[in-house]
């Protein structure tokens, strides 16, 4: 049985969903962002309990066709952003081809249900991904801009500041400060 889950955006979401499935004695076959395939059919009461469990961390089972389509769009955007090579197609062509609907239809449905545009969602996702890369991975800002398919560092930096309200270099400094030892911090406080 296939279950669609809203707001799955990272690997830790997969872990949370897997633990919840196991808790309810369900057997996952495959867990992807926004989609889970389990061996058994799930009864309504167990599905409700599973939904309540994953809601604790901001996830939710999607029941209607529009919600399922939104999750497909979000998952496709994540694939587009996280692709190793710069995509050959623009986002609208990519989504149309991947999902099988006209981009205008996808755009209208997305805006109607989410209250924002596909482009805004993609840019916001890129910034969340870039913050993860800055804080948890060993990439320079130029490398992050390249991996997220920006044409240059200045465009990336401008988008970062526009969406987060802070320069990317600020987050880089946070990472450096997080690595200071207690001893180093106590010496700094005495100065």
XYZ file of C-alpha atoms in Angstrom:
191
model
C 0.000 0.000 0.000
C 1.230 3.478 -0.839
C 0.897 6.331 1.666
C 1.643 9.951 0.821
C 3.119 12.127 3.560
C 3.215 15.926 3.555
C 6.289 17.945 4.645
C 8.937 15.228 4.310
C 11.965 17.260 3.314
C 15.068 15.474 4.563
C 16.631 12.170 5.516
C 15.714 12.566 9.189
C 12.031 12.688 8.141
C 12.462 9.228 6.629
C 13.879 7.942 9.913
C 10.964 9.411 11.895
C 8.418 7.860 9.544
C 10.180 4.485 9.610
C 10.185 4.455 13.427
C 6.486 5.370 13.486
C 5.652 2.596 11.022
C 7.555 0.051 13.084
C 5.864 1.305 16.259
C 2.494 0.438 14.696
C 3.789 -2.933 13.428
C 3.733 -1.864 9.802
C 6.413 -3.116 7.425
C 7.922 -0.502 5.111
C 9.089 -1.706 1.714
C 10.294 1.676 0.490
C 10.477 5.114 2.078
C 11.008 8.136 -0.183
C 10.478 11.802 0.518
C 6.713 12.267 0.548
C 5.882 8.626 -0.149
C 5.947 5.344 1.736
C 5.153 1.866 0.481
C 4.201 -0.702 3.115
C 3.501 -4.441 2.810
C 0.057 -4.442 4.349
C -3.152 -2.518 3.838
C -3.695 -0.141 6.724
C -7.015 0.138 8.539
C -8.530 3.555 9.225
C -7.888 3.507 12.984
C -4.233 2.535 12.570
C -3.797 5.151 9.839
C -5.241 7.796 12.159
C -2.891 6.733 14.978
C 0.096 6.784 12.575
C -0.947 10.236 11.373
C -1.181 11.509 14.965
C 2.298 10.121 15.676
C 3.981 11.806 12.716
C 2.058 15.052 13.257
C 4.146 15.510 16.415
C 7.078 16.433 14.153
C 5.119 18.379 11.523
C 4.426 15.559 9.067
C 0.973 14.508 7.902
C -0.660 11.784 5.826
C -2.191 13.202 2.646
C -5.608 11.880 1.667
C -6.875 13.969 -1.254
C -5.723 14.082 -4.880
C -4.662 17.749 -4.706
C -2.517 17.074 -1.649
C -0.895 14.105 -3.348
C -0.131 16.230 -6.418
C 1.407 18.960 -4.224
C 3.689 16.392 -2.590
C 4.714 15.112 -6.037
C 5.585 18.672 -7.070
C 7.606 19.247 -3.889
C 9.448 15.950 -4.286
C 10.229 16.761 -7.931
C 11.558 20.194 -6.894
C 13.796 18.546 -4.301
C 15.119 16.154 -6.964
C 15.675 19.088 -9.323
C 17.568 21.122 -6.709
C 19.594 18.171 -5.401
C 20.636 16.828 -8.813
C 24.396 16.547 -9.161
C 24.534 18.102 -12.602
C 22.871 21.374 -13.485
C 19.481 20.450 -14.956
C 19.223 20.830 -18.715
C 15.572 21.913 -18.588
C 14.103 24.862 -16.764
C 11.928 24.026 -13.742
C 8.601 24.371 -15.546
C 9.602 21.944 -18.319
C 11.127 19.564 -15.776
C 7.969 19.474 -13.634
C 5.663 19.036 -16.627
C 7.710 16.141 -17.938
C 8.264 14.470 -14.546
C 4.673 14.749 -13.271
C 2.816 14.543 -16.565
C 0.685 17.683 -16.326
C 0.899 21.089 -17.975
C 2.970 23.499 -15.888
C 0.178 26.110 -15.742
C -2.128 23.511 -14.201
C 0.544 22.484 -11.679
C 1.288 26.110 -10.868
C -2.373 26.995 -10.315
C -3.043 23.955 -8.107
C 0.127 24.596 -6.095
C -0.700 28.277 -5.537
C -4.298 27.497 -4.644
C -3.432 24.839 -2.050
C -0.104 26.160 -0.695
C -0.801 29.881 -0.923
C 2.569 30.522 -2.593
C 4.207 29.943 -5.944
C 6.294 26.991 -7.063
C 9.203 29.372 -7.590
C 8.946 30.675 -4.008
C 8.860 27.104 -2.683
C 11.937 26.152 -4.718
C 13.899 29.205 -3.564
C 12.936 28.591 0.058
C 13.928 24.935 -0.249
C 17.270 25.948 -1.780
C 17.944 28.235 1.189
C 17.071 25.536 3.722
C 19.349 23.150 1.866
C 22.127 25.755 1.740
C 21.845 26.348 5.511
C 22.250 22.598 6.059
C 25.291 22.585 3.782
C 26.837 25.560 5.582
C 26.276 24.210 9.089
C 26.758 20.477 8.632
C 28.942 19.950 5.583
C 32.406 21.130 4.594
C 31.604 23.256 1.539
C 32.648 26.807 0.781
C 29.929 29.290 -0.164
C 31.088 29.123 -3.798
C 30.766 25.325 -3.788
C 27.288 25.541 -2.268
C 26.213 28.065 -4.901
C 27.477 25.726 -7.600
C 25.847 22.615 -6.089
C 22.517 24.435 -5.894
C 22.853 25.473 -9.550
C 23.259 29.220 -9.075
C 25.077 30.960 -11.921
C 27.425 32.728 -9.504
C 28.150 33.374 -5.842
C 26.720 36.894 -5.848
C 23.302 35.649 -7.063
C 23.332 32.941 -4.380
C 24.351 35.465 -1.692
C 21.627 37.912 -2.721
C 18.966 35.171 -2.636
C 20.228 33.922 0.723
C 19.971 37.377 2.295
C 16.595 38.084 0.664
C 15.015 34.880 1.971
C 16.725 34.413 5.343
C 17.346 38.063 6.209
C 21.008 37.317 6.958
C 24.138 37.085 4.821
C 25.421 33.561 4.130
C 28.691 34.509 5.807
C 26.738 34.934 9.067
C 25.771 31.253 8.985
C 29.355 30.330 8.196
C 30.421 32.166 11.378
C 27.777 30.284 13.372
C 29.368 27.042 12.271
C 32.808 28.212 13.361
C 31.477 29.402 16.733
C 29.666 26.086 17.288
C 32.994 24.291 17.094
C 34.659 26.274 19.865
C 35.431 24.304 22.984
C 34.118 25.243 26.409
C 37.654 26.245 27.358
C 37.915 28.649 24.395
C 34.555 30.193 25.240
C 35.494 30.696 28.890
C 38.741 32.431 27.872
C 36.804 34.748 25.511
C 34.311 35.654 28.222
C 37.136 36.728 30.552
C 38.511 39.161 27.979
